[in-house]
């Protein structure tokens, strides 16, 4: 029984890491295949092809394409310039070799500092000068072999990324976006608890905000890779940038709501607004969780009628409070807090409608995206 429970636990953990397992499999296949091909063609340093195939393998096809292009351009620049330095600058003694290394590294290091996509160039240039490659077979042959091996590794890596359990960047972006929306639902619940003086609210905020920022960065990085896939005609998915922009706008709206919720509402205000505020919290959370599920499954977004009604009720209650005699006895800060909260939720509603429109776009384009995957 104990061994059975242990096996189920291991299986469950592996099942939760399917994306990581697929990436590990792609990396293994790419490195092994690249090395095997170098042996078929009898390349002198086949391990560079294997290393390249492993290095460029990213979580998505778009990421692998970007890494392959950057590594090829950096290798080409380093091989050409390093080969030229090796051919022109004498480097037979340790002192002259040190001078040649300095001449080979500085310009390419400066290039890599200005354009990070060339960060491989200084390494390649250095390899051209160090034994055994550059000095054993000559700078020109070494440069050709180096570029050939890196090119082979790039090709193998991209092919494996395309055909072995391919992961589209667009899919990774949508999954990260869905996580952001789901975390936003949790955030709304915590922010309302702040207004009702729930002591758990502050500690929960310290956990949620870093999680949301991390998920947003992950979605943004995947969107950059998805753009590369679109430019390479590997997918017909919709432009990912509007979704990312909308997620950030919703994020800013929630920051505004958080500022308005920095202090608990006075008890007399809660007596008046509490029921509508709690209903708005529940309807907002339900809508956001439903929207997150729709993004993950590429379904149309849920109906927002209940959320709209709850928001309308809350805003109406704040308007009633304005003319109610109770407002004349409220501190100025509390009175402004109520209307700042209403304004922030109204802005949130507008951006949430835009986010739902983006989800509708994703659902509409699901067939062509699936066909390409």
Coordinates of C-alpha atoms in Angstrom, one line a residue:
X1 CA 0.0 0.0 0.0
X2 CA 2.8 2.4 0.9
X3 CA 4.6 1.7 -2.4
X4 CA 1.3 2.3 -4.3
X5 CA 0.8 5.6 -2.6
X6 CA 4.3 6.7 -3.4
X7 CA 3.8 5.7 -7.0
X8 CA 0.6 7.7 -7.3
X9 CA 2.3 10.7 -5.7
X10 CA 5.2 10.6 -8.2
X11 CA 2.7 10.1 -11.1
X12 CA 0.7 13.1 -9.9
X13 CA 3.7 15.3 -9.7
X14 CA 4.9 14.3 -13.2
X15 CA 1.4 14.9 -14.5
X16 CA 1.5 18.4 -13.2
X17 CA 4.8 19.0 -15.0
X18 CA 3.7 17.9 -18.5
X19 CA 5.1 21.1 -20.2
X20 CA 8.5 20.7 -18.5
X21 CA 8.6 16.9 -19.4
X22 CA 7.9 17.7 -23.0
X23 CA 10.6 20.4 -23.1
X24 CA 13.1 17.9 -21.5
X25 CA 12.2 15.3 -24.1
X26 CA 12.7 17.8 -27.0
X27 CA 16.1 18.9 -25.6
X28 CA 17.2 15.3 -25.2
X29 CA 16.2 14.4 -28.8
X30 CA 17.7 17.6 -30.3
X31 CA 21.1 17.2 -28.6
X32 CA 21.4 13.5 -29.4
X33 CA 20.2 13.8 -33.0
X34 CA 22.5 16.7 -33.7
X35 CA 25.5 14.8 -32.4
X36 CA 24.6 11.7 -34.4
X37 CA 24.3 13.8 -37.6
X38 CA 27.8 15.3 -37.1
X39 CA 29.2 11.8 -36.9
X40 CA 27.5 10.9 -40.2
X41 CA 29.2 13.9 -41.9
X42 CA 32.4 13.4 -39.9
X43 CA 32.6 16.9 -38.6
X44 CA 35.7 17.5 -36.4
X45 CA 33.9 19.0 -33.4
X46 CA 30.4 17.7 -33.5
X47 CA 29.8 18.5 -29.9
X48 CA 29.2 22.2 -30.9
X49 CA 26.2 21.2 -33.0
X50 CA 24.8 19.2 -30.0
X51 CA 25.5 22.1 -27.6
X52 CA 23.8 24.5 -30.0
X53 CA 20.7 22.3 -30.4
X54 CA 20.4 22.1 -26.6
X55 CA 21.0 25.8 -26.1
X56 CA 18.4 27.1 -28.6
X57 CA 15.6 24.7 -27.4
X58 CA 13.1 26.9 -25.7
X59 CA 9.6 26.3 -24.2
X60 CA 7.9 27.4 -27.5
X61 CA 8.6 27.2 -31.2
X62 CA 8.9 31.0 -31.4
X63 CA 11.4 31.1 -28.6
X64 CA 13.5 28.4 -30.3
X65 CA 13.4 30.4 -33.6
X66 CA 14.6 33.5 -31.8
X67 CA 17.4 31.6 -30.0
X68 CA 18.5 30.0 -33.3
X69 CA 18.7 33.2 -35.2
X70 CA 20.6 35.0 -32.5
X71 CA 23.1 32.1 -32.1
X72 CA 23.6 31.8 -35.9
X73 CA 24.2 35.6 -36.3
X74 CA 26.5 35.7 -33.3
X75 CA 28.5 32.7 -34.5
X76 CA 28.8 34.1 -38.0
X77 CA 30.0 37.4 -36.8
X78 CA 32.5 35.9 -34.3
X79 CA 33.8 33.3 -36.9
X80 CA 34.4 36.0 -39.6
X81 CA 36.0 38.5 -37.3
X82 CA 37.9 36.0 -35.2
X83 CA 39.1 34.2 -38.3
X84 CA 40.3 37.5 -39.7
X85 CA 42.2 38.3 -36.5
X86 CA 43.7 34.9 -36.4
X87 CA 44.9 35.2 -40.0
X88 CA 46.2 38.7 -39.8
X89 CA 47.5 39.2 -36.2
X90 CA 50.5 37.0 -35.2
X91 CA 49.8 34.9 -32.2
X92 CA 52.6 32.3 -32.0
X93 CA 53.9 33.4 -28.5
X94 CA 51.9 33.8 -25.3
X95 CA 52.3 37.6 -25.4
X96 CA 51.2 38.0 -29.0
X97 CA 48.3 35.6 -28.4
X98 CA 47.2 37.8 -25.5
X99 CA 47.3 40.8 -27.9
X100 CA 45.3 38.9 -30.5
X101 CA 42.7 37.9 -28.0
X102 CA 42.3 41.5 -26.9
X103 CA 41.9 42.6 -30.5
X104 CA 39.4 39.8 -31.2
X105 CA 37.3 40.4 -28.1
X106 CA 36.9 44.1 -27.6
X107 CA 34.9 45.0 -30.7
X108 CA 32.7 42.0 -30.5
X109 CA 32.2 42.5 -26.7
X110 CA 31.1 46.1 -27.5
X111 CA 28.7 44.8 -30.2
X112 CA 27.2 42.3 -27.7
X113 CA 26.8 45.1 -25.1
X114 CA 24.9 47.2 -27.6
X115 CA 23.0 44.3 -29.2
X116 CA 22.5 41.4 -26.8
X117 CA 21.5 39.1 -29.7
X118 CA 25.3 39.0 -30.6
X119 CA 26.4 37.8 -27.2
X120 CA 27.8 34.5 -28.7
X121 CA 30.1 36.5 -31.0
X122 CA 32.9 37.1 -28.5
X123 CA 32.9 33.5 -27.5
X124 CA 33.2 32.3 -31.1
X125 CA 35.9 34.8 -31.8
X126 CA 37.9 33.6 -28.8
X127 CA 37.6 29.9 -29.8
X128 CA 39.0 30.8 -33.3
X129 CA 42.3 31.8 -31.6
X130 CA 42.7 29.1 -29.0
X131 CA 44.1 25.7 -29.7
X132 CA 43.4 23.2 -31.1
X133 CA 40.9 24.5 -33.7
X134 CA 42.3 27.7 -34.9
X135 CA 46.0 26.8 -34.9
X136 CA 45.6 23.2 -36.0
X137 CA 43.6 23.5 -39.2
X138 CA 43.9 27.2 -40.0
X139 CA 41.6 30.2 -39.4
X140 CA 39.5 29.8 -42.6
X141 CA 38.8 26.1 -42.2
X142 CA 38.1 26.6 -38.5
X143 CA 35.6 29.4 -39.2
X144 CA 33.9 27.2 -41.8
X145 CA 33.7 24.2 -39.5
X146 CA 32.4 26.4 -36.6
X147 CA 29.6 28.0 -38.7
X148 CA 28.7 24.6 -40.2
X149 CA 28.4 22.9 -36.8
X150 CA 26.4 25.8 -35.3
X151 CA 24.1 25.9 -38.4
X152 CA 23.5 22.2 -38.1
X153 CA 22.7 22.5 -34.4
X154 CA 20.3 25.3 -35.2
X155 CA 18.5 23.4 -37.9
X156 CA 18.1 20.3 -35.8
X157 CA 16.9 22.3 -32.8
X158 CA 14.3 24.1 -34.8
X159 CA 13.1 20.9 -36.6
X160 CA 12.7 19.1 -33.3
X161 CA 10.9 22.1 -31.8
X162 CA 8.5 22.1 -34.7
X163 CA 7.7 18.4 -34.9
X164 CA 8.4 16.8 -31.5
X165 CA 5.6 17.7 -29.1
X166 CA 5.5 21.3 -30.4
X167 CA 4.5 24.0 -28.0
X168 CA 3.2 27.1 -29.6
X169 CA 4.1 30.4 -27.9
X170 CA 0.6 31.6 -28.4
X171 CA -0.8 28.7 -26.3
X172 CA 1.7 29.4 -23.6
X173 CA 0.8 33.1 -23.7
X174 CA -3.0 32.3 -23.3
X175 CA -2.3 29.9 -20.4
X176 CA -0.3 32.6 -18.6
X177 CA -3.0 35.2 -19.4
X178 CA -5.6 32.8 -17.9
X179 CA -3.5 32.6 -14.8
X180 CA -3.3 36.4 -14.5
X181 CA -7.1 36.6 -14.8
X182 CA -7.6 33.9 -12.2
X183 CA -5.3 35.6 -9.8
X184 CA -7.1 38.9 -10.4
X185 CA -10.3 37.2 -9.2
X186 CA -8.5 36.3 -6.0
X187 CA -7.2 39.8 -5.7
X188 CA -10.7 41.3 -5.9
X189 CA -11.8 39.1 -3.0
X190 CA -8.8 40.3 -0.9
X191 CA -9.3 43.9 -1.7
X192 CA -13.0 43.8 -0.7
X193 CA -11.9 42.1 2.5
X194 CA -9.6 45.1 3.1
X195 CA -12.6 47.4 2.9
X196 CA -14.4 45.3 5.5
X197 CA -11.4 45.2 7.9
X198 CA -10.6 41.6 7.4
X199 CA -7.2 41.1 9.0
X200 CA -6.2 38.4 6.5
X201 CA -6.3 40.8 3.6
X202 CA -2.9 42.5 4.0
X203 CA -0.9 39.3 4.2
X204 CA -2.7 37.8 1.2
X205 CA -1.9 40.9 -0.9
X206 CA 1.8 40.4 -0.2
X207 CA 1.5 37.0 -1.8
X208 CA -0.8 37.8 -4.7
X209 CA 0.9 40.8 -6.2
X210 CA 4.2 39.1 -6.9
X211 CA 2.3 36.2 -8.4
X212 CA 0.4 38.5 -10.7
X213 CA 3.5 40.3 -11.8
X214 CA 5.3 37.0 -12.5
X215 CA 2.4 35.7 -14.6
X216 CA 2.2 39.0 -16.5
X217 CA 5.9 38.9 -17.3
X218 CA 5.5 35.3 -18.5
X219 CA 2.6 36.2 -20.7
X220 CA 4.5 39.1 -22.1
X221 CA 7.5 37.0 -22.9
X222 CA 5.4 34.4 -24.6
X223 CA 3.6 37.1 -26.6
X224 CA 7.0 38.3 -28.0
X225 CA 7.7 34.7 -29.1
X226 CA 4.2 34.4 -30.5
X227 CA 4.8 37.5 -32.7
X228 CA 7.9 35.8 -34.1
X229 CA 5.9 32.7 -34.9
X230 CA 3.3 34.9 -36.7
X231 CA 6.1 36.6 -38.7
X232 CA 7.5 33.2 -39.6
X233 CA 4.0 32.1 -40.8
X234 CA 4.0 29.2 -38.3
X235 CA 0.6 30.2 -37.0
X236 CA -2.5 32.0 -38.0
X237 CA -3.4 33.0 -34.4
X238 CA -4.5 36.5 -33.7
X239 CA -2.1 39.3 -32.8
X240 CA -1.1 38.7 -29.2
X241 CA -0.2 42.2 -28.3
X242 CA -3.8 43.6 -27.7
X243 CA -4.4 40.9 -25.1
X244 CA -1.2 41.8 -23.2
X245 CA -2.1 45.5 -23.3
X246 CA -5.5 44.8 -22.0
X247 CA -4.2 42.6 -19.2
X248 CA -1.9 45.5 -18.1
X249 CA -4.8 48.0 -18.2
X250 CA -6.9 45.7 -16.0
X251 CA -3.9 45.4 -13.7
X252 CA -3.8 49.2 -13.4
X253 CA -7.5 49.3 -12.6
X254 CA -7.0 46.8 -9.8
X255 CA -4.2 49.0 -8.4
X256 CA -6.6 51.9 -8.4
X257 CA -9.2 49.8 -6.5
X258 CA -6.5 48.7 -4.1
X259 CA -5.6 52.3 -3.3
X260 CA -9.2 53.1 -2.7
X261 CA -9.4 50.0 -0.4
X262 CA -6.3 50.9 1.6
X263 CA -8.4 51.6 4.6
X264 CA -11.6 49.9 5.9
X265 CA -14.8 51.7 5.3
X266 CA -16.5 53.3 8.3
X267 CA -19.1 51.1 9.9
X268 CA -22.0 53.4 8.9
X269 CA -20.9 53.3 5.3
X270 CA -20.6 49.5 5.4
X271 CA -24.1 49.2 6.8
X272 CA -25.3 51.0 3.6
X273 CA -22.9 49.7 1.0
X274 CA -21.9 46.4 2.4
X275 CA -24.5 44.2 0.7
X276 CA -24.0 45.7 -2.7
X277 CA -20.2 45.6 -2.3
X278 CA -20.2 41.9 -1.3
X279 CA -22.4 41.1 -4.2
X280 CA -20.1 43.0 -6.6
X281 CA -17.2 41.0 -5.1
X282 CA -18.9 37.7 -5.7
X283 CA -20.1 38.5 -9.2
X284 CA -16.7 39.9 -10.2
X285 CA -14.9 36.8 -8.9
X286 CA -17.3 34.5 -10.7
X287 CA -16.9 36.4 -14.0
X288 CA -13.1 36.4 -13.8
X289 CA -12.8 32.8 -12.9
X290 CA -15.2 32.0 -15.8
X291 CA -13.2 34.2 -18.1
X292 CA -9.9 32.4 -17.1
X293 CA -11.5 29.1 -17.9
X294 CA -12.7 30.4 -21.3
X295 CA -9.2 31.5 -22.1
X296 CA -7.7 28.1 -21.3
X297 CA -10.2 26.2 -23.4
X298 CA -10.6 28.8 -26.1
X299 CA -14.3 29.1 -25.4
X300 CA -16.4 32.3 -25.7
X301 CA -16.3 34.4 -22.5
X302 CA -19.1 34.0 -20.0
X303 CA -22.1 36.3 -19.8
X304 CA -21.3 39.5 -17.8
X305 CA -24.9 40.5 -17.2
X306 CA -24.8 39.6 -13.5
X307 CA -21.6 41.5 -13.0
X308 CA -23.0 44.6 -14.8
X309 CA -26.1 44.5 -12.7
X310 CA -24.1 44.2 -9.5
X311 CA -21.8 47.1 -10.5
X312 CA -24.8 49.2 -11.4
X313 CA -26.4 48.5 -8.0
X314 CA -23.2 49.4 -6.2
X315 CA -22.7 52.7 -8.1
X316 CA -26.3 53.6 -7.5
X317 CA -25.8 53.0 -3.8
X318 CA -22.9 55.3 -3.7
X319 CA -25.0 58.0 -5.5
X320 CA -27.7 57.6 -2.9
X321 CA -25.1 58.0 -0.2
X322 CA -24.1 61.3 -1.7
X323 CA -27.4 62.8 -1.1
X324 CA -28.1 61.0 2.2
X325 CA -27.7 62.9 5.4
X326 CA -25.2 60.3 6.5
X327 CA -22.7 61.7 4.1
X328 CA -22.6 65.1 5.9
X329 CA -21.2 63.4 9.0
X330 CA -18.5 61.4 7.2
X331 CA -14.8 62.5 7.2
X332 CA -13.7 63.9 3.9
X333 CA -11.3 61.1 3.3
X334 CA -14.0 58.4 3.8
X335 CA -16.4 60.2 1.5
X336 CA -13.8 60.5 -1.2
X337 CA -12.8 56.9 -0.7
X338 CA -16.3 55.7 -1.6
X339 CA -16.5 57.6 -4.9
X340 CA -12.9 56.7 -5.8
X341 CA -13.9 53.1 -5.4
X342 CA -16.9 53.6 -7.7
X343 CA -14.8 55.3 -10.3
X344 CA -12.1 52.6 -10.2
X345 CA -14.7 49.9 -10.7
X346 CA -16.3 51.7 -13.6
X347 CA -12.9 51.9 -15.3
X348 CA -12.3 48.3 -14.5
X349 CA -15.6 47.4 -16.2
X350 CA -14.6 49.1 -19.4
X351 CA -11.2 47.3 -19.6
X352 CA -12.8 44.0 -18.6
X353 CA -15.2 44.3 -21.5
X354 CA -12.1 44.8 -23.8
X355 CA -10.5 41.7 -22.2
X356 CA -13.7 39.7 -22.9
X357 CA -13.5 40.9 -26.5
X358 CA -10.0 39.5 -26.7
X359 CA -11.2 36.2 -25.3
X360 CA -13.9 36.2 -28.0
X361 CA -11.3 36.7 -30.7
X362 CA -9.3 33.7 -29.4
X363 CA -12.4 31.5 -29.4
X364 CA -13.2 32.6 -32.9
X365 CA -9.7 31.8 -34.2
X366 CA -9.5 28.5 -32.4
X367 CA -9.9 26.1 -35.4
X368 CA -7.0 27.6 -37.5
X369 CA -4.7 27.7 -34.5
X370 CA -5.4 24.1 -33.6
X371 CA -4.8 23.0 -37.2
X372 CA -1.4 24.6 -37.2
X373 CA -0.5 23.1 -33.8

